[in-house]
Amino acid sequence: KQFREGLEKSRRGFVEKVSDLMIRRKKIDEEFYEELEEILIGADVGVNTVMTLVDELRTEVKKQRIENAAELQPILSRKLMELLRGDDDVRLNENPDGITVILFVGVNGVGKTTTIGKLAHRYKQEGKKVLLAAGDTFRAGAIEQLEVWGQRAGVDVIKQSAGSDPAAVMYDAVQAAKQRGVEVLICDTAGRLQNKSNLMEELAKIFRVIQREIPGAPHEVLMVLDATTGQNALAQAKLFGEKSGVTGLVLTKLDGTAKGGIVVAIRQELNLPVKLVGLGEKMEDLQPFDSEQFVHALFS
Ligand code: GDP
């Protein structure tokens, strides 16, 4: 799915509200700004960001002596694009000298397994040799679910039995990757949030094993967040992301929310790039995040 189709709900849910407001009110007065703030906050853009954004709009209105609200639309989309831009390098880090290791973290249900399957498919399409590691040995069904995605993508999965040590699975996976000439090893990890300190220890152990076997690995630690949970996703990222060496974010289910503004809030409040976005449940519905495409899909 492309951005345009994937962001249909957000376009109808909040961007059209903005357009309606601009057409309906015409006059740019205090009530106009208040309504605009409400819509943007309602779309999960984040209160602080909305305040800054609206202040900047006020400045532009004065500077350019804008009288008709409709003229604000291109200015608003430009401002949003500026907020989202960051360094905009969303390419995933790769290991130039051998196996690239990508570790996935995230709470259960956010779409971690699905994203791993989609990413495996992407690399496969690029002609890369890919292997998956079933590191979530805790959640019932997690291993089987990863195997289903492995089959769909045509990629092998290294696993042990449920309840086994995830670090041991990683060790096996790295050995297999070396033997089989694998280029990209994608690792699942457990996503339970309760027992947080255990989870951190488990991750630290996984890191140690991977680093020992492949210097410089993991090359990416991607945290998966569910866009439909809005500000909750942001809170999760703050809580979880700081200590686990996260290098980038994946925002899933953007197709399922009318509050696409969460991307802006995340970009503003976290010092982490959104590298990939999920735009649907199918294998092809994963895209590298592109701020320009994102804003265009919303506003045009
Ligand atoms: P996990 O527990 O984090 O591994 O989550 P899953 O990968 O099992 O996904 C949970 C649910 O979210 C499944 O029903 C997926 O089909 C769905 N899902 C995952 N990513 C997306 C997405 O980008 N868009 C939509 N609409 N659904 C998604």
mmCIF file of C-alpha atoms and ligand atoms in Angstrom:
data_model
loop_
_atom_site.group_PDB
_atom_site.id
_atom_site.type_symbol
_atom_site.label_atom_id
_atom_site.label_comp_id
_atom_site.label_asym_id
_atom_site.label_seq_id
_atom_site.Cartn_x
_atom_site.Cartn_y
_atom_site.Cartn_z
ATOM 1 C CA LYS A 1 0.000 0.000 0.000
ATOM 2 C CA GLN A 2 1.255 3.431 -0.784
ATOM 3 C CA PHE A 3 1.033 6.430 1.512
ATOM 4 C CA ARG A 4 -1.989 7.899 -0.205
ATOM 5 C CA GLU A 5 -4.143 4.814 0.258
ATOM 6 C CA GLY A 6 -2.743 3.977 3.676
ATOM 7 C CA LEU A 7 -3.457 7.431 5.056
ATOM 8 C CA GLU A 8 -7.039 7.619 3.795
ATOM 9 C CA LYS A 9 -8.481 7.568 7.324
ATOM 10 C CA SER A 10 -6.259 10.349 8.567
ATOM 11 C CA ARG A 11 -6.986 12.377 5.484
ATOM 12 C CA ARG A 12 -10.699 12.056 6.033
ATOM 13 C CA GLY A 13 -10.513 12.172 9.798
ATOM 14 C CA PHE A 14 -8.418 15.188 10.450
ATOM 15 C CA VAL A 15 -7.065 16.853 7.345
ATOM 16 C CA GLU A 16 -10.537 17.323 5.939
ATOM 17 C CA LYS A 17 -11.589 18.868 9.234
ATOM 18 C CA VAL A 18 -8.798 21.382 8.853
ATOM 19 C CA SER A 19 -9.844 22.150 5.259
ATOM 20 C CA ASP A 20 -13.494 22.450 6.260
ATOM 21 C CA LEU A 21 -12.559 24.849 9.023
ATOM 22 C CA MET A 22 -10.542 27.004 6.678
ATOM 23 C CA ILE A 23 -13.342 27.183 4.154
ATOM 24 C CA ARG A 24 -16.141 27.560 6.673
ATOM 25 C CA ARG A 25 -14.658 30.253 8.883
ATOM 26 C CA LYS A 26 -12.768 32.189 6.249
ATOM 27 C CA LYS A 27 -11.875 34.830 8.799
ATOM 28 C CA ILE A 28 -8.757 34.233 10.828
ATOM 29 C CA ASP A 29 -9.711 35.160 14.368
ATOM 30 C CA GLU A 30 -9.196 33.731 17.845
ATOM 31 C CA GLU A 31 -12.007 31.223 17.408
ATOM 32 C CA PHE A 32 -10.399 30.007 14.220
ATOM 33 C CA TYR A 33 -7.099 29.346 15.987
ATOM 34 C CA GLU A 34 -8.876 27.629 18.858
ATOM 35 C CA GLU A 35 -10.741 25.288 16.554
ATOM 36 C CA LEU A 36 -7.588 24.543 14.628
ATOM 37 C CA GLU A 37 -5.788 23.702 17.871
ATOM 38 C CA GLU A 38 -8.598 21.377 18.870
ATOM 39 C CA ILE A 39 -8.511 19.492 15.590
ATOM 40 C CA LEU A 40 -4.744 19.078 15.675
ATOM 41 C CA ILE A 41 -4.690 17.970 19.304
ATOM 42 C CA GLY A 42 -7.528 15.570 18.494
ATOM 43 C CA ALA A 43 -5.328 14.093 15.767
ATOM 44 C CA ASP A 44 -2.621 13.332 18.344
ATOM 45 C CA VAL A 45 -0.177 15.932 17.092
ATOM 46 C CA GLY A 46 0.686 16.627 20.735
ATOM 47 C CA VAL A 47 -0.192 19.704 22.769
ATOM 48 C CA ASN A 48 3.253 21.313 22.829
ATOM 49 C CA THR A 49 3.759 20.831 19.133
ATOM 50 C CA VAL A 50 0.317 22.223 18.353
ATOM 51 C CA MET A 51 1.031 25.346 20.407
ATOM 52 C CA THR A 52 4.301 25.938 18.585
ATOM 53 C CA LEU A 53 2.701 25.251 15.229
ATOM 54 C CA VAL A 54 -0.192 27.628 15.784
ATOM 55 C CA ASP A 55 2.156 30.348 17.081
ATOM 56 C CA GLU A 56 4.155 30.026 13.905
ATOM 57 C CA LEU A 57 0.988 30.288 11.843
ATOM 58 C CA ARG A 58 0.043 33.473 13.682
ATOM 59 C CA THR A 59 3.435 34.939 12.856
ATOM 60 C CA GLU A 60 3.040 34.059 9.178
ATOM 61 C CA VAL A 61 -0.453 35.527 9.087
ATOM 62 C CA LYS A 62 0.844 38.831 10.417
ATOM 63 C CA LYS A 63 3.957 38.877 8.320
ATOM 64 C CA GLN A 64 2.222 38.041 5.051
ATOM 65 C CA ARG A 65 -0.973 39.908 5.983
ATOM 66 C CA ILE A 66 -3.077 36.874 5.204
ATOM 67 C CA GLU A 67 -6.802 37.459 5.547
ATOM 68 C CA ASN A 68 -8.355 34.401 4.034
ATOM 69 C CA ALA A 69 -8.039 31.222 6.092
ATOM 70 C CA ALA A 70 -7.869 29.035 2.997
ATOM 71 C CA GLU A 71 -4.459 30.503 2.259
ATOM 72 C CA LEU A 72 -3.168 28.882 5.423
ATOM 73 C CA GLN A 73 -3.392 25.342 4.117
ATOM 74 C CA PRO A 74 -0.106 25.311 2.168
ATOM 75 C CA ILE A 75 1.616 27.067 5.051
ATOM 76 C CA LEU A 76 0.360 24.489 7.519
ATOM 77 C CA SER A 77 1.467 21.580 5.371
ATOM 78 C CA ARG A 78 4.888 23.168 4.875
ATOM 79 C CA LYS A 79 5.265 23.628 8.637
ATOM 80 C CA LEU A 80 4.263 20.035 9.274
ATOM 81 C CA MET A 81 6.794 18.884 6.738
ATOM 82 C CA GLU A 82 9.500 20.909 8.454
ATOM 83 C CA LEU A 83 8.583 19.372 11.797
ATOM 84 C CA LEU A 84 8.734 15.882 10.345
ATOM 85 C CA ARG A 85 11.807 16.235 8.265
ATOM 86 C CA GLY A 86 14.587 15.557 10.798
ATOM 87 C CA ASP A 87 17.576 14.144 9.038
ATOM 88 C CA ASP A 88 15.225 12.063 6.905
ATOM 89 C CA ASP A 89 17.705 9.284 6.402
ATOM 90 C CA VAL A 90 15.504 6.301 6.992
ATOM 91 C CA ARG A 91 17.705 3.704 5.369
ATOM 92 C CA LEU A 92 18.422 0.836 7.690
ATOM 93 C CA ASN A 93 22.032 0.485 8.776
ATOM 94 C CA GLU A 94 23.815 -2.348 7.093
ATOM 95 C CA ASN A 95 26.923 -4.289 7.876
ATOM 96 C CA PRO A 96 29.325 -3.718 4.966
ATOM 97 C CA ASP A 97 31.494 -6.684 5.981
ATOM 98 C CA GLY A 98 29.038 -9.448 6.644
ATOM 99 C CA ILE A 99 25.747 -10.310 8.260
ATOM 100 C CA THR A 100 23.439 -7.406 9.033
ATOM 101 C CA VAL A 101 21.572 -8.054 12.271
ATOM 102 C CA ILE A 102 18.259 -6.329 12.915
ATOM 103 C CA LEU A 103 16.630 -6.746 16.293
ATOM 104 C CA PHE A 104 12.956 -6.024 16.864
ATOM 105 C CA VAL A 105 11.519 -4.944 20.196
ATOM 106 C CA GLY A 106 8.022 -3.885 21.171
ATOM 107 C CA VAL A 107 5.027 -4.697 23.285
ATOM 108 C CA ASN A 108 2.753 -7.613 22.290
ATOM 109 C CA GLY A 109 0.116 -6.806 19.754
ATOM 110 C CA VAL A 110 1.770 -3.784 18.180
ATOM 111 C CA GLY A 111 2.522 -5.631 14.958
ATOM 112 C CA LYS A 112 6.068 -6.816 15.562
ATOM 113 C CA THR A 113 5.753 -10.241 13.933
ATOM 114 C CA THR A 114 3.894 -8.821 10.967
ATOM 115 C CA THR A 115 6.562 -6.161 10.475
ATOM 116 C CA ILE A 116 9.336 -8.745 10.621
ATOM 117 C CA GLY A 117 7.541 -10.747 7.938
ATOM 118 C CA LYS A 118 7.090 -7.690 5.762
ATOM 119 C CA LEU A 119 10.711 -6.627 6.147
ATOM 120 C CA ALA A 120 11.941 -10.141 5.353
ATOM 121 C CA HIS A 121 9.848 -9.993 2.191
ATOM 122 C CA ARG A 122 11.335 -6.591 1.282
ATOM 123 C CA TYR A 123 14.899 -7.818 1.600
ATOM 124 C CA LYS A 124 14.045 -10.984 -0.267
ATOM 125 C CA GLN A 125 12.648 -8.880 -3.118
ATOM 126 C CA GLU A 126 15.973 -7.060 -3.202
ATOM 127 C CA GLY A 127 17.631 -10.416 -3.764
ATOM 128 C CA LYS A 128 19.122 -10.713 -0.289
ATOM 129 C CA LYS A 129 19.471 -13.936 1.648
ATOM 130 C CA VAL A 130 17.417 -13.531 4.820
ATOM 131 C CA LEU A 131 17.008 -15.560 8.016
ATOM 132 C CA LEU A 132 14.609 -15.075 10.916
ATOM 133 C CA ALA A 133 15.265 -15.842 14.587
ATOM 134 C CA ALA A 134 12.295 -16.728 16.797
ATOM 135 C CA GLY A 135 13.481 -14.918 19.918
ATOM 136 C CA ASP A 136 10.038 -14.535 21.476
ATOM 137 C CA THR A 137 10.008 -17.831 23.307
ATOM 138 C CA PHE A 138 7.620 -16.475 25.936
ATOM 139 C CA ARG A 139 4.324 -15.652 24.271
ATOM 140 C CA ALA A 140 2.220 -18.649 23.318
ATOM 141 C CA GLY A 141 2.058 -18.987 19.566
ATOM 142 C CA ALA A 142 4.756 -16.438 18.814
ATOM 143 C CA ILE A 143 7.114 -18.982 17.249
ATOM 144 C CA GLU A 144 4.410 -20.511 15.059
ATOM 145 C CA GLN A 145 3.231 -17.101 13.971
ATOM 146 C CA LEU A 146 6.748 -16.150 12.906
ATOM 147 C CA GLU A 147 6.987 -19.414 10.983
ATOM 148 C CA VAL A 148 3.825 -18.552 9.098
ATOM 149 C CA TRP A 149 5.369 -15.267 8.054
ATOM 150 C CA GLY A 150 8.626 -17.031 7.217
ATOM 151 C CA GLN A 151 6.740 -19.333 4.858
ATOM 152 C CA ARG A 152 4.896 -16.461 3.256
ATOM 153 C CA ALA A 153 8.116 -14.576 2.647
ATOM 154 C CA GLY A 154 10.010 -17.715 1.677
ATOM 155 C CA VAL A 155 12.534 -17.301 4.468
ATOM 156 C CA ASP A 156 13.811 -19.856 7.027
ATOM 157 C CA VAL A 157 13.175 -19.454 10.739
ATOM 158 C CA ILE A 158 15.600 -20.581 13.449
ATOM 159 C CA LYS A 159 13.719 -21.648 16.559
ATOM 160 C CA GLN A 160 13.855 -23.675 19.735
ATOM 161 C CA SER A 161 11.000 -24.908 21.850
ATOM 162 C CA ALA A 162 8.725 -22.498 23.692
ATOM 163 C CA GLY A 163 10.154 -21.303 26.987
ATOM 164 C CA SER A 164 13.795 -21.767 25.982
ATOM 165 C CA ASP A 165 16.468 -19.117 26.444
ATOM 166 C CA PRO A 166 16.138 -16.450 23.733
ATOM 167 C CA ALA A 167 19.886 -15.808 23.857
ATOM 168 C CA ALA A 168 20.447 -19.453 22.937
ATOM 169 C CA VAL A 169 18.099 -19.066 19.983
ATOM 170 C CA MET A 170 20.107 -16.029 18.882
ATOM 171 C CA TYR A 171 23.346 -17.975 19.165
ATOM 172 C CA ASP A 172 21.918 -20.745 16.974
ATOM 173 C CA ALA A 173 20.584 -18.205 14.513
ATOM 174 C CA VAL A 174 23.934 -16.456 14.162
ATOM 175 C CA GLN A 175 25.722 -19.774 13.585
ATOM 176 C CA ALA A 176 23.153 -20.770 10.983
ATOM 177 C CA ALA A 177 23.438 -17.371 9.332
ATOM 178 C CA LYS A 178 27.209 -17.757 9.061
ATOM 179 C CA GLN A 179 26.976 -21.280 7.661
ATOM 180 C CA ARG A 180 24.306 -20.429 5.137
ATOM 181 C CA GLY A 181 25.804 -17.223 3.830
ATOM 182 C CA VAL A 182 22.911 -15.146 5.112
ATOM 183 C CA GLU A 183 23.079 -11.394 4.527
ATOM 184 C CA VAL A 184 20.291 -10.198 6.804
ATOM 185 C CA LEU A 185 19.335 -11.780 10.114
ATOM 186 C CA ILE A 186 16.097 -10.456 11.577
ATOM 187 C CA CYS A 187 15.447 -11.270 15.231
ATOM 188 C CA ASP A 188 12.176 -11.267 17.129
ATOM 189 C CA THR A 189 12.229 -10.716 20.901
ATOM 190 C CA ALA A 190 9.666 -11.089 23.667
ATOM 191 C CA GLY A 191 7.277 -8.204 24.102
ATOM 192 C CA ARG A 192 5.817 -8.493 27.543
ATOM 193 C CA LEU A 193 5.830 -5.202 29.380
ATOM 194 C CA GLN A 194 5.092 -6.562 32.797
ATOM 195 C CA ASN A 195 8.296 -7.986 34.156
ATOM 196 C CA LYS A 196 10.114 -5.103 32.608
ATOM 197 C CA SER A 197 13.397 -5.619 34.413
ATOM 198 C CA ASN A 198 13.492 -9.262 33.336
ATOM 199 C CA LEU A 199 12.901 -8.198 29.802
ATOM 200 C CA MET A 200 15.778 -5.730 29.999
ATOM 201 C CA GLU A 201 18.076 -8.439 31.306
ATOM 202 C CA GLU A 202 16.935 -10.763 28.565
ATOM 203 C CA LEU A 203 17.648 -8.115 25.944
ATOM 204 C CA ALA A 204 21.062 -7.373 27.438
ATOM 205 C CA LYS A 205 21.935 -11.066 27.225
ATOM 206 C CA ILE A 206 20.776 -11.229 23.602
ATOM 207 C CA PHE A 207 22.923 -8.175 22.845
ATOM 208 C CA ARG A 208 25.958 -9.784 24.420
ATOM 209 C CA VAL A 209 25.603 -12.989 22.417
ATOM 210 C CA ILE A 210 25.061 -11.179 19.129
ATOM 211 C CA GLN A 211 27.891 -8.717 19.729
ATOM 212 C CA ARG A 212 30.308 -11.446 20.622
ATOM 213 C CA GLU A 213 29.501 -13.432 17.499
ATOM 214 C CA ILE A 214 29.303 -10.505 15.084
ATOM 215 C CA PRO A 215 31.295 -7.403 16.060
ATOM 216 C CA GLY A 216 29.275 -4.231 15.498
ATOM 217 C CA ALA A 217 25.937 -6.070 15.654
ATOM 218 C CA PRO A 218 23.051 -5.470 16.073
ATOM 219 C CA HIS A 219 23.058 -2.892 13.297
ATOM 220 C CA GLU A 220 19.516 -1.793 14.028
ATOM 221 C CA VAL A 221 17.289 -2.143 17.049
ATOM 222 C CA LEU A 222 13.829 -1.254 15.816
ATOM 223 C CA MET A 223 11.045 -0.539 18.252
ATOM 224 C CA VAL A 224 7.572 -1.206 16.888
ATOM 225 C CA LEU A 225 4.762 1.118 17.945
ATOM 226 C CA ASP A 226 1.045 0.878 17.180
ATOM 227 C CA ALA A 227 -0.143 4.194 15.735
ATOM 228 C CA THR A 228 -3.748 3.475 16.716
ATOM 229 C CA THR A 229 -2.789 3.749 20.391
ATOM 230 C CA GLY A 230 -1.756 7.360 19.860
ATOM 231 C CA GLN A 231 -0.201 9.110 22.829
ATOM 232 C CA ASN A 232 0.096 5.724 24.513
ATOM 233 C CA ALA A 233 2.557 4.640 21.867
ATOM 234 C CA LEU A 234 4.598 7.712 22.628
ATOM 235 C CA ALA A 235 4.614 6.940 26.350
ATOM 236 C CA GLN A 236 5.650 3.358 25.605
ATOM 237 C CA ALA A 237 8.524 4.549 23.468
ATOM 238 C CA LYS A 238 9.738 6.866 26.206
ATOM 239 C CA LEU A 239 9.553 4.151 28.821
ATOM 240 C CA PHE A 240 10.991 1.325 26.815
ATOM 241 C CA GLY A 241 13.205 3.026 24.283
ATOM 242 C CA GLU A 242 15.706 4.760 26.491
ATOM 243 C CA LYS A 243 17.342 1.744 27.979
ATOM 244 C CA SER A 244 17.139 -0.814 25.246
ATOM 245 C CA GLY A 245 19.508 0.725 22.716
ATOM 246 C CA VAL A 246 16.762 1.457 20.210
ATOM 247 C CA THR A 247 18.060 2.976 16.954
ATOM 248 C CA GLY A 248 14.795 3.570 15.139
ATOM 249 C CA LEU A 249 11.030 3.248 15.217
ATOM 250 C CA VAL A 250 8.452 1.428 13.155
ATOM 251 C CA LEU A 251 4.975 2.897 13.315
ATOM 252 C CA THR A 252 2.392 0.264 12.391
ATOM 253 C CA LYS A 253 -1.331 0.453 11.574
ATOM 254 C CA LEU A 254 -1.211 3.996 10.241
ATOM 255 C CA ASP A 255 -3.939 2.843 7.872
ATOM 256 C CA GLY A 256 -6.115 2.070 10.879
ATOM 257 C CA THR A 257 -6.102 5.466 12.531
ATOM 258 C CA ALA A 258 -7.596 8.839 11.747
ATOM 259 C CA LYS A 259 -4.997 10.380 14.022
ATOM 260 C CA GLY A 260 -1.963 10.396 11.781
ATOM 261 C CA GLY A 261 -0.689 13.389 13.738
ATOM 262 C CA ILE A 262 0.975 10.945 16.107
ATOM 263 C CA VAL A 263 3.888 10.780 13.665
ATOM 264 C CA VAL A 264 4.524 14.479 14.243
ATOM 265 C CA ALA A 265 4.343 14.089 18.024
ATOM 266 C CA ILE A 266 6.761 11.183 17.977
ATOM 267 C CA ARG A 267 9.159 13.039 15.722
ATOM 268 C CA GLN A 268 9.058 16.058 18.029
ATOM 269 C CA GLU A 269 9.248 14.360 21.377
ATOM 270 C CA LEU A 270 11.650 11.518 20.765
ATOM 271 C CA ASN A 271 15.149 11.662 19.541
ATOM 272 C CA LEU A 272 14.571 8.629 17.350
ATOM 273 C CA PRO A 273 13.834 8.433 13.629
ATOM 274 C CA VAL A 274 10.658 6.779 12.367
ATOM 275 C CA LYS A 275 12.274 4.498 9.799
ATOM 276 C CA LEU A 276 9.376 2.387 8.592
ATOM 277 C CA VAL A 277 5.618 2.631 8.612
ATOM 278 C CA GLY A 278 2.986 -0.086 8.388
ATOM 279 C CA LEU A 279 0.111 0.769 6.068
ATOM 280 C CA GLY A 280 -1.844 -2.481 6.115
ATOM 281 C CA GLU A 281 -1.847 -6.158 7.004
ATOM 282 C CA LYS A 282 -0.364 -7.508 3.795
ATOM 283 C CA MET A 283 3.217 -8.398 3.047
ATOM 284 C CA GLU A 284 3.719 -5.373 0.790
ATOM 285 C CA ASP A 285 2.250 -2.877 3.250
ATOM 286 C CA LEU A 286 5.496 -1.644 4.733
ATOM 287 C CA GLN A 287 7.154 1.544 3.531
ATOM 288 C CA PRO A 288 10.252 3.505 4.444
ATOM 289 C CA PHE A 289 9.029 6.670 6.098
ATOM 290 C CA ASP A 290 9.265 9.711 3.860
ATOM 291 C CA SER A 291 8.132 13.008 5.379
ATOM 292 C CA GLU A 292 7.434 14.648 2.052
ATOM 293 C CA GLN A 293 5.355 11.762 0.734
ATOM 294 C CA PHE A 294 3.579 11.579 4.053
ATOM 295 C CA VAL A 295 2.497 15.215 4.071
ATOM 296 C CA HIS A 296 1.620 15.164 0.364
ATOM 297 C CA ALA A 297 -0.527 12.088 0.878
ATOM 298 C CA LEU A 298 -2.387 13.889 3.627
ATOM 299 C CA PHE A 299 -2.849 17.301 2.022
ATOM 300 C CA SER A 300 -3.174 16.767 -1.691
HETATM 301 P P1 GDP B 1 2.861 -8.691 17.653
HETATM 302 O O1 GDP B 1 2.173 -9.279 18.842
HETATM 303 O O2 GDP B 1 3.499 -7.398 17.986
HETATM 304 O O3 GDP B 1 3.801 -9.618 16.978
HETATM 305 O O4 GDP B 1 1.707 -8.305 16.634
HETATM 306 P P2 GDP B 1 1.231 -8.987 15.279
HETATM 307 O O5 GDP B 1 2.298 -8.899 14.259
HETATM 308 O O6 GDP B 1 0.689 -10.323 15.597
HETATM 309 O O7 GDP B 1 0.064 -8.011 14.828
HETATM 310 C C1 GDP B 1 -1.090 -7.783 15.596
HETATM 311 C C2 GDP B 1 -2.237 -7.441 14.658
HETATM 312 O O8 GDP B 1 -1.990 -6.210 14.023
HETATM 313 C C3 GDP B 1 -2.450 -8.444 13.541
HETATM 314 O O9 GDP B 1 -3.829 -8.651 13.378
HETATM 315 C C4 GDP B 1 -1.853 -7.759 12.309
HETATM 316 O O10 GDP B 1 -2.483 -8.136 11.106
HETATM 317 C C5 GDP B 1 -2.146 -6.315 12.624
HETATM 318 N N1 GDP B 1 -1.219 -5.383 11.943
HETATM 319 C C6 GDP B 1 0.125 -5.353 12.017
HETATM 320 N N2 GDP B 1 0.630 -4.330 11.286
HETATM 321 C C7 GDP B 1 -0.428 -3.703 10.727
HETATM 322 C C8 GDP B 1 -0.567 -2.544 9.860
HETATM 323 O O11 GDP B 1 0.373 -1.862 9.461
HETATM 324 N N3 GDP B 1 -1.857 -2.206 9.516
HETATM 325 C C9 GDP B 1 -2.936 -2.913 9.959
HETATM 326 N N4 GDP B 1 -4.141 -2.495 9.572
HETATM 327 N N5 GDP B 1 -2.833 -3.978 10.763
HETATM 328 C C10 GDP B 1 -1.602 -4.375 11.148
#
